[in-house]
Amino acid sequence: MTIKEAILKVLEDNIGSFTYLEVLKMIDEKNYIDWGNAKTPSDTIGAQLGHFIRQNDSRVKRVKGKKGFEYYLAKYESELNLSEVVEKESLIKKPASKKYQERDLHKLLSSYLKSQNIYSKTIFHEKSANSKDDHQKWIHPDMLGIDFLNLKNSSSNALLKVINKADAFNLISYELKREIKSDYELKKCFFQAVSNSSWANYGYLVAFEISKNLMNEMERLNQSFGIGIIELNGNPYESKILFQPTYKELDFKTIDKLCEINTEFEKFIGQTETMLIAPEKYVEGTKKEFESFCDDYFKTDSEIEKYCKEKNIPLEEEEKTV
């Protein structure tokens, strides 16, 4: 029996909503899976349950309860008192907590981007030459991303790289903010994103908390300047692209300038070149090296829950104070 089959079996046999740990306990009680030398079966179950949700598998749903996400079979939804689960969570008094920091959001964004097959890297402007210059923040992106165009056939991939390496990938710039609540904040953040992404194929402004009253102005700015807007979520896989960016040709003079003043940016560009010129037999090894250089990302839903709790990042959209 596979792990997926075991999860579906215990949810089939037990009408109710259950945390990933409770699902694991039921699987172990029935001896459905021989974990052998597996060190973290709980993470494995959490990852598979999260996979059901991210892939929009219609068989499994979840609700936020007092012990975290609780999973259940969709066909039992009418028989469950899910409002009681949610009410228990809402009745818990949450003490005033320290506000999360902007840099705390980077791992959420890198996880969302990884799910979209985009490699990302945080660029620390304080590590750049002349980092004390206030104008630096209008040069550096918060995060740099790359989307490789992978054709199915290795020969056509190789031909694409030979003809024009620039057509084999897209470089993407991300300006990340905690919140955008006013028209003034929107314009300030937006034009910082415009400045910091002038060199890239695509530029995004990303924020965790965005006032819905600003949608019309965001749409106008997006249409005028071509910067995309992403609303980041505590569960990164539920993040939304509110407005798509417009494609631009790469500005190699600005890329060269960024490489000169920031070693991490330079290394990212160098790693990209290595990926593009790697012979077929070295592609996998080169890819692993590139992935290890890029930002870390969450592997399971349980990791996300733990991280957000530690950093005081709201997991549910309704918990955001916009």
mmCIF file of C-alpha atoms in Angstrom:
data_model
loop_
_atom_site.group_PDB
_atom_site.id
_atom_site.type_symbol
_atom_site.label_atom_id
_atom_site.label_comp_id
_atom_site.label_asym_id
_atom_site.label_seq_id
_atom_site.Cartn_x
_atom_site.Cartn_y
_atom_site.Cartn_z
ATOM 1 C CA MET A 1 0.000 0.000 0.000
ATOM 2 C CA THR A 2 1.364 3.413 -0.944
ATOM 3 C CA ILE A 3 1.384 6.362 1.450
ATOM 4 C CA LYS A 4 -1.320 8.066 -0.595
ATOM 5 C CA GLU A 5 -3.498 4.949 -0.490
ATOM 6 C CA ALA A 6 -2.955 4.604 3.271
ATOM 7 C CA ILE A 7 -4.073 8.193 3.877
ATOM 8 C CA LEU A 8 -7.178 7.764 1.769
ATOM 9 C CA LYS A 9 -7.958 4.455 3.501
ATOM 10 C CA VAL A 10 -7.850 5.849 7.065
ATOM 11 C CA LEU A 11 -9.851 8.923 6.059
ATOM 12 C CA GLU A 12 -12.359 6.594 4.420
ATOM 13 C CA ASP A 13 -12.669 4.457 7.556
ATOM 14 C CA ASN A 14 -12.859 7.374 10.006
ATOM 15 C CA ILE A 15 -15.455 10.070 9.463
ATOM 16 C CA GLY A 16 -14.055 13.309 10.846
ATOM 17 C CA SER A 17 -11.299 15.877 10.373
ATOM 18 C CA PHE A 18 -7.786 14.964 11.506
ATOM 19 C CA THR A 19 -4.351 16.574 11.829
ATOM 20 C CA TYR A 20 -1.432 15.011 9.996
ATOM 21 C CA LEU A 21 -0.224 13.505 13.285
ATOM 22 C CA GLU A 22 -3.613 11.926 13.895
ATOM 23 C CA VAL A 23 -3.604 10.527 10.352
ATOM 24 C CA LEU A 24 -0.144 9.063 10.991
ATOM 25 C CA LYS A 25 -1.350 7.465 14.247
ATOM 26 C CA MET A 26 -4.294 5.790 12.482
ATOM 27 C CA ILE A 27 -1.995 4.484 9.726
ATOM 28 C CA ASP A 28 0.418 3.062 12.314
ATOM 29 C CA GLU A 29 -2.415 1.445 14.279
ATOM 30 C CA LYS A 30 -3.425 -0.460 11.155
ATOM 31 C CA ASN A 31 0.195 -1.192 10.145
ATOM 32 C CA TYR A 32 -0.545 0.027 6.628
ATOM 33 C CA ILE A 33 3.016 1.309 6.096
ATOM 34 C CA ASP A 34 6.346 -0.252 7.024
ATOM 35 C CA TRP A 35 8.428 2.837 7.749
ATOM 36 C CA GLY A 36 11.637 0.829 8.079
ATOM 37 C CA ASN A 37 14.476 3.242 8.786
ATOM 38 C CA ALA A 38 12.434 6.349 7.956
ATOM 39 C CA LYS A 39 13.405 9.088 10.415
ATOM 40 C CA THR A 40 10.470 11.484 9.951
ATOM 41 C CA PRO A 41 7.288 9.646 8.876
ATOM 42 C CA SER A 42 5.261 12.559 10.291
ATOM 43 C CA ASP A 43 6.858 14.942 7.777
ATOM 44 C CA THR A 44 6.167 12.433 5.007
ATOM 45 C CA ILE A 45 2.469 12.304 5.918
ATOM 46 C CA GLY A 46 2.321 16.098 6.246
ATOM 47 C CA ALA A 47 3.928 16.504 2.840
ATOM 48 C CA GLN A 48 1.523 14.062 1.154
ATOM 49 C CA LEU A 49 -1.537 15.702 2.739
ATOM 50 C CA GLY A 50 -0.254 19.074 1.587
ATOM 51 C CA HIS A 51 0.250 17.615 -1.890
ATOM 52 C CA PHE A 52 -3.451 16.655 -2.037
ATOM 53 C CA ILE A 53 -4.370 20.293 -1.353
ATOM 54 C CA ARG A 54 -1.804 21.902 -3.665
ATOM 55 C CA GLN A 55 -2.786 19.633 -6.541
ATOM 56 C CA ASN A 56 -6.469 20.435 -5.970
ATOM 57 C CA ASP A 57 -7.234 16.748 -5.477
ATOM 58 C CA SER A 58 -11.034 16.741 -5.116
ATOM 59 C CA ARG A 59 -10.991 13.781 -2.698
ATOM 60 C CA VAL A 60 -9.307 15.547 0.227
ATOM 61 C CA LYS A 61 -10.111 18.876 1.888
ATOM 62 C CA ARG A 62 -8.901 20.641 5.012
ATOM 63 C CA VAL A 63 -10.001 23.155 7.621
ATOM 64 C CA LYS A 64 -7.995 25.239 10.110
ATOM 65 C CA GLY A 65 -8.587 23.910 13.624
ATOM 66 C CA LYS A 66 -7.110 24.636 17.031
ATOM 67 C CA LYS A 67 -4.315 22.098 16.497
ATOM 68 C CA GLY A 68 -3.500 23.234 12.968
ATOM 69 C CA PHE A 69 -4.872 22.045 9.621
ATOM 70 C CA GLU A 70 -7.323 19.141 9.847
ATOM 71 C CA TYR A 71 -7.928 16.932 6.810
ATOM 72 C CA TYR A 72 -11.044 14.994 5.779
ATOM 73 C CA LEU A 73 -12.635 13.270 2.784
ATOM 74 C CA ALA A 74 -14.687 15.662 0.687
ATOM 75 C CA LYS A 75 -17.544 13.150 0.417
ATOM 76 C CA TYR A 76 -18.050 13.336 4.205
ATOM 77 C CA GLU A 77 -18.206 17.146 4.284
ATOM 78 C CA SER A 78 -21.999 17.278 4.693
ATOM 79 C CA GLU A 79 -21.754 14.939 7.711
ATOM 80 C CA LEU A 80 -19.109 16.970 9.556
ATOM 81 C CA ASN A 81 -19.704 19.926 11.855
ATOM 82 C CA LEU A 82 -16.782 21.913 10.472
ATOM 83 C CA SER A 83 -18.106 25.184 11.878
ATOM 84 C CA GLU A 84 -17.439 23.787 15.351
ATOM 85 C CA VAL A 85 -13.801 23.131 14.414
ATOM 86 C CA VAL A 86 -13.404 26.689 13.154
ATOM 87 C CA GLU A 87 -15.238 28.161 16.168
ATOM 88 C CA LYS A 88 -12.873 26.393 18.568
ATOM 89 C CA GLU A 89 -9.960 28.012 16.785
ATOM 90 C CA SER A 90 -11.540 31.472 16.861
ATOM 91 C CA LEU A 91 -12.276 31.240 20.602
ATOM 92 C CA ILE A 92 -8.625 30.793 21.468
ATOM 93 C CA LYS A 93 -7.301 34.067 22.822
ATOM 94 C CA LYS A 94 -4.151 34.983 21.014
ATOM 95 C CA PRO A 95 -1.706 37.069 23.018
ATOM 96 C CA ALA A 96 -0.230 40.156 21.453
ATOM 97 C CA SER A 97 2.824 39.036 19.558
ATOM 98 C CA LYS A 98 5.815 40.616 17.951
ATOM 99 C CA LYS A 99 5.258 41.660 14.360
ATOM 100 C CA TYR A 100 6.919 39.521 11.739
ATOM 101 C CA GLN A 101 9.785 41.062 9.770
ATOM 102 C CA GLU A 102 9.984 41.610 6.018
ATOM 103 C CA ARG A 103 12.907 39.205 5.703
ATOM 104 C CA ASP A 104 10.780 36.526 7.414
ATOM 105 C CA LEU A 105 8.630 36.489 4.266
ATOM 106 C CA HIS A 106 11.477 35.514 1.942
ATOM 107 C CA LYS A 107 11.193 31.787 2.643
ATOM 108 C CA LEU A 108 7.445 31.927 1.949
ATOM 109 C CA LEU A 109 8.079 33.598 -1.400
ATOM 110 C CA SER A 110 10.900 31.199 -2.323
ATOM 111 C CA SER A 111 8.568 28.253 -1.564
ATOM 112 C CA TYR A 112 5.831 29.695 -3.771
ATOM 113 C CA LEU A 113 8.320 30.339 -6.570
ATOM 114 C CA LYS A 114 9.768 26.823 -6.296
ATOM 115 C CA SER A 115 6.246 25.436 -6.782
ATOM 116 C CA GLN A 116 6.196 27.443 -10.042
ATOM 117 C CA ASN A 117 9.600 25.978 -11.094
ATOM 118 C CA ILE A 118 11.369 29.290 -10.450
ATOM 119 C CA TYR A 119 14.719 29.320 -8.656
ATOM 120 C CA SER A 120 15.200 32.312 -6.354
ATOM 121 C CA LYS A 121 17.918 34.035 -4.357
ATOM 122 C CA THR A 122 17.737 36.788 -1.750
ATOM 123 C CA ILE A 123 20.005 39.740 -2.566
ATOM 124 C CA PHE A 124 21.291 41.472 0.571
ATOM 125 C CA HIS A 125 21.921 45.099 -0.379
ATOM 126 C CA GLU A 126 23.917 45.628 2.837
ATOM 127 C CA LYS A 127 26.572 43.280 1.431
ATOM 128 C CA SER A 128 27.104 45.474 -1.609
ATOM 129 C CA ALA A 129 29.895 47.953 -2.198
ATOM 130 C CA ASN A 130 28.853 51.389 -0.862
ATOM 131 C CA SER A 131 26.004 49.692 0.975
ATOM 132 C CA LYS A 132 25.522 52.722 3.239
ATOM 133 C CA ASP A 133 24.416 54.759 0.259
ATOM 134 C CA ASP A 134 20.626 55.266 0.539
ATOM 135 C CA HIS A 135 20.323 55.109 -3.240
ATOM 136 C CA GLN A 136 21.289 51.419 -3.137
ATOM 137 C CA LYS A 137 17.744 50.405 -2.206
ATOM 138 C CA TRP A 138 16.602 51.773 -5.573
ATOM 139 C CA ILE A 139 19.050 49.507 -7.432
ATOM 140 C CA HIS A 140 18.789 46.091 -5.794
ATOM 141 C CA PRO A 141 15.843 43.720 -5.979
ATOM 142 C CA ASP A 142 14.939 42.007 -2.701
ATOM 143 C CA MET A 143 14.935 38.676 -4.501
ATOM 144 C CA LEU A 144 16.122 37.481 -7.874
ATOM 145 C CA GLY A 145 14.426 34.666 -9.755
ATOM 146 C CA ILE A 146 15.102 32.633 -12.866
ATOM 147 C CA ASP A 147 12.710 30.541 -14.910
ATOM 148 C CA PHE A 148 14.497 28.122 -17.235
ATOM 149 C CA LEU A 149 12.702 27.212 -20.453
ATOM 150 C CA ASN A 150 13.035 23.443 -20.516
ATOM 151 C CA LEU A 151 11.983 21.791 -23.752
ATOM 152 C CA LYS A 152 11.108 18.093 -23.572
ATOM 153 C CA ASN A 153 13.765 16.958 -26.023
ATOM 154 C CA SER A 154 17.445 17.327 -25.047
ATOM 155 C CA SER A 155 18.490 18.039 -28.647
ATOM 156 C CA SER A 156 16.012 20.894 -29.055
ATOM 157 C CA ASN A 157 17.118 22.229 -25.670
ATOM 158 C CA ALA A 158 20.740 22.235 -26.794
ATOM 159 C CA LEU A 159 19.833 23.928 -30.087
ATOM 160 C CA LEU A 160 17.901 26.653 -28.254
ATOM 161 C CA LYS A 161 20.927 27.402 -26.061
ATOM 162 C CA VAL A 162 23.263 27.550 -29.061
ATOM 163 C CA ILE A 163 21.024 29.882 -31.069
ATOM 164 C CA ASN A 164 20.352 32.327 -28.263
ATOM 165 C CA LYS A 165 21.021 31.618 -24.591
ATOM 166 C CA ALA A 166 18.862 34.622 -23.589
ATOM 167 C CA ASP A 167 15.797 32.824 -24.966
ATOM 168 C CA ALA A 168 16.439 29.803 -22.727
ATOM 169 C CA PHE A 169 15.473 31.592 -19.486
ATOM 170 C CA ASN A 170 13.734 34.586 -17.938
ATOM 171 C CA LEU A 171 15.277 36.690 -15.175
ATOM 172 C CA ILE A 172 12.748 38.056 -12.692
ATOM 173 C CA SER A 173 12.990 40.745 -10.024
ATOM 174 C CA TYR A 174 10.920 40.755 -6.803
ATOM 175 C CA GLU A 175 10.397 43.706 -4.465
ATOM 176 C CA LEU A 176 8.976 42.351 -1.206
ATOM 177 C CA LYS A 177 6.933 44.289 1.387
ATOM 178 C CA ARG A 178 5.081 43.360 4.561
ATOM 179 C CA GLU A 179 2.034 45.514 3.899
ATOM 180 C CA ILE A 180 0.580 48.066 1.519
ATOM 181 C CA LYS A 181 -2.359 49.856 3.130
ATOM 182 C CA SER A 182 -2.473 53.320 1.570
ATOM 183 C CA ASP A 183 -2.188 54.974 -1.819
ATOM 184 C CA TYR A 184 1.055 56.607 -0.702
ATOM 185 C CA GLU A 185 2.571 53.262 0.341
ATOM 186 C CA LEU A 186 1.454 51.672 -2.923
ATOM 187 C CA LYS A 187 3.098 54.317 -5.112
ATOM 188 C CA LYS A 188 6.306 54.362 -3.070
ATOM 189 C CA CYS A 189 6.642 50.564 -3.163
ATOM 190 C CA PHE A 190 5.540 50.296 -6.780
ATOM 191 C CA PHE A 191 8.087 52.743 -8.140
ATOM 192 C CA GLN A 192 10.817 51.142 -6.063
ATOM 193 C CA ALA A 193 9.862 47.905 -7.836
ATOM 194 C CA VAL A 194 9.983 49.732 -11.197
ATOM 195 C CA SER A 195 13.484 51.015 -10.439
ATOM 196 C CA ASN A 196 14.810 47.737 -9.059
ATOM 197 C CA SER A 197 13.516 45.635 -11.953
ATOM 198 C CA SER A 198 14.608 47.838 -14.881
ATOM 199 C CA TRP A 199 17.195 45.212 -15.885
ATOM 200 C CA ALA A 200 14.949 42.125 -15.688
ATOM 201 C CA ASN A 201 12.612 40.340 -18.105
ATOM 202 C CA TYR A 202 9.821 40.613 -15.519
ATOM 203 C CA GLY A 203 9.358 42.633 -12.355
ATOM 204 C CA TYR A 204 7.012 41.987 -9.422
ATOM 205 C CA LEU A 205 5.888 43.872 -6.343
ATOM 206 C CA VAL A 206 5.069 41.318 -3.632
ATOM 207 C CA ALA A 207 3.212 42.091 -0.387
ATOM 208 C CA PHE A 208 1.744 39.989 2.401
ATOM 209 C CA GLU A 209 -0.988 42.431 3.383
ATOM 210 C CA ILE A 210 -2.642 44.477 0.625
ATOM 211 C CA SER A 211 -5.680 46.708 1.084
ATOM 212 C CA LYS A 212 -8.466 45.672 -1.288
ATOM 213 C CA ASN A 213 -9.331 49.374 -1.648
ATOM 214 C CA LEU A 214 -6.207 49.792 -3.789
ATOM 215 C CA MET A 215 -7.154 47.304 -6.517
ATOM 216 C CA ASN A 216 -8.155 49.926 -9.102
ATOM 217 C CA GLU A 217 -4.957 51.909 -8.591
ATOM 218 C CA MET A 218 -2.850 48.735 -8.721
ATOM 219 C CA GLU A 219 -4.484 47.826 -12.024
ATOM 220 C CA ARG A 220 -3.773 51.304 -13.437
ATOM 221 C CA LEU A 221 -0.120 51.221 -12.389
ATOM 222 C CA ASN A 222 0.277 47.677 -13.696
ATOM 223 C CA GLN A 223 -1.080 48.644 -17.103
ATOM 224 C CA SER A 224 1.075 51.784 -17.261
ATOM 225 C CA PHE A 225 4.407 50.360 -16.074
ATOM 226 C CA GLY A 226 4.142 46.587 -16.533
ATOM 227 C CA ILE A 227 5.079 45.562 -12.979
ATOM 228 C CA GLY A 228 3.222 42.470 -11.752
ATOM 229 C CA ILE A 229 1.720 42.236 -8.258
ATOM 230 C CA ILE A 230 1.658 39.149 -6.026
ATOM 231 C CA GLU A 231 -0.331 38.792 -2.807
ATOM 232 C CA LEU A 232 1.711 36.456 -0.599
ATOM 233 C CA ASN A 233 -0.067 34.058 1.757
ATOM 234 C CA GLY A 234 0.964 32.367 5.000
ATOM 235 C CA ASN A 235 0.444 29.146 3.083
ATOM 236 C CA PRO A 236 2.708 30.135 0.160
ATOM 237 C CA TYR A 237 0.953 27.771 -2.262
ATOM 238 C CA GLU A 238 -2.212 29.855 -1.866
ATOM 239 C CA SER A 239 -0.451 33.058 -2.938
ATOM 240 C CA LYS A 240 -2.073 34.909 -5.836
ATOM 241 C CA ILE A 241 -0.773 36.818 -8.831
ATOM 242 C CA LEU A 242 -3.157 39.777 -8.826
ATOM 243 C CA PHE A 243 -1.688 41.372 -11.958
ATOM 244 C CA GLN A 244 0.674 39.869 -14.538
ATOM 245 C CA PRO A 245 3.923 41.681 -15.482
ATOM 246 C CA THR A 246 4.935 42.770 -18.970
ATOM 247 C CA TYR A 247 7.947 41.172 -20.681
ATOM 248 C CA LYS A 248 11.062 43.314 -21.288
ATOM 249 C CA GLU A 249 14.427 42.607 -22.888
ATOM 250 C CA LEU A 250 17.324 42.248 -20.460
ATOM 251 C CA ASP A 251 19.358 45.381 -19.700
ATOM 252 C CA PHE A 252 22.883 43.974 -19.615
ATOM 253 C CA LYS A 253 24.500 47.277 -18.605
ATOM 254 C CA THR A 254 22.494 47.345 -15.386
ATOM 255 C CA ILE A 255 23.093 43.615 -14.832
ATOM 256 C CA ASP A 256 26.824 44.298 -15.202
ATOM 257 C CA LYS A 257 26.586 47.120 -12.652
ATOM 258 C CA LEU A 258 24.786 44.888 -10.160
ATOM 259 C CA CYS A 259 27.410 42.164 -10.649
ATOM 260 C CA GLU A 260 30.138 44.710 -9.923
ATOM 261 C CA ILE A 261 28.630 45.907 -6.634
ATOM 262 C CA ASN A 262 27.078 42.699 -5.249
ATOM 263 C CA THR A 263 28.941 39.382 -5.140
ATOM 264 C CA GLU A 264 25.790 37.306 -4.532
ATOM 265 C CA PHE A 265 24.136 38.786 -7.622
ATOM 266 C CA GLU A 266 27.310 38.119 -9.603
ATOM 267 C CA LYS A 267 27.437 34.510 -8.381
ATOM 268 C CA PHE A 268 23.779 33.952 -9.323
ATOM 269 C CA ILE A 269 24.456 35.183 -12.862
ATOM 270 C CA GLY A 270 27.569 33.013 -13.017
ATOM 271 C CA GLN A 271 25.642 29.943 -11.857
ATOM 272 C CA THR A 272 23.019 30.658 -14.517
ATOM 273 C CA GLU A 273 25.687 30.690 -17.219
ATOM 274 C CA THR A 274 27.062 27.378 -15.904
ATOM 275 C CA MET A 275 23.583 25.837 -16.089
ATOM 276 C CA LEU A 276 23.153 26.977 -19.681
ATOM 277 C CA ILE A 277 26.470 25.687 -21.000
ATOM 278 C CA ALA A 278 26.593 22.419 -19.040
ATOM 279 C CA PRO A 279 26.851 19.320 -21.289
ATOM 280 C CA GLU A 280 23.910 16.923 -21.019
ATOM 281 C CA LYS A 281 25.781 14.426 -18.804
ATOM 282 C CA TYR A 282 26.596 17.158 -16.259
ATOM 283 C CA VAL A 283 23.195 18.851 -16.160
ATOM 284 C CA GLU A 284 21.885 17.036 -13.062
ATOM 285 C CA GLY A 285 25.018 17.730 -11.017
ATOM 286 C CA THR A 286 25.067 21.362 -12.106
ATOM 287 C CA LYS A 287 21.388 21.684 -11.245
ATOM 288 C CA LYS A 288 21.944 20.341 -7.702
ATOM 289 C CA GLU A 289 24.792 22.793 -7.157
ATOM 290 C CA PHE A 290 22.608 25.655 -8.379
ATOM 291 C CA GLU A 291 19.712 24.590 -6.122
ATOM 292 C CA SER A 292 21.990 24.491 -3.066
ATOM 293 C CA PHE A 293 23.078 28.072 -3.811
ATOM 294 C CA CYS A 294 19.497 29.315 -4.125
ATOM 295 C CA ASP A 295 17.178 30.155 -1.221
ATOM 296 C CA ASP A 296 15.823 27.353 0.925
ATOM 297 C CA TYR A 297 12.120 26.492 0.742
ATOM 298 C CA PHE A 298 9.550 24.509 2.720
ATOM 299 C CA LYS A 299 9.230 20.787 2.019
ATOM 300 C CA THR A 300 6.053 20.081 4.045
ATOM 301 C CA ASP A 301 2.952 21.852 5.328
ATOM 302 C CA SER A 302 4.012 21.096 8.907
ATOM 303 C CA GLU A 303 7.222 23.063 8.322
ATOM 304 C CA ILE A 304 5.158 26.024 7.114
ATOM 305 C CA GLU A 305 2.879 25.941 10.160
ATOM 306 C CA LYS A 306 5.816 25.754 12.570
ATOM 307 C CA TYR A 307 7.696 28.572 10.829
ATOM 308 C CA CYS A 308 4.701 30.916 10.683
ATOM 309 C CA LYS A 309 3.978 30.295 14.356
ATOM 310 C CA GLU A 310 7.574 31.052 15.326
ATOM 311 C CA LYS A 311 7.689 34.214 13.203
ATOM 312 C CA ASN A 312 4.148 35.392 14.136
ATOM 313 C CA ILE A 313 3.031 35.297 10.506
ATOM 314 C CA PRO A 314 -0.771 34.880 10.096
ATOM 315 C CA LEU A 315 -1.588 31.629 8.297
ATOM 316 C CA GLU A 316 -5.123 32.460 7.284
ATOM 317 C CA GLU A 317 -6.121 35.373 5.065
ATOM 318 C CA GLU A 318 -8.908 36.428 7.420
ATOM 319 C CA GLU A 319 -6.327 36.884 10.182
ATOM 320 C CA LYS A 320 -4.545 39.603 8.239
ATOM 321 C CA THR A 321 -5.261 43.093 9.502
ATOM 322 C CA VAL A 322 -5.824 45.056 6.310
#
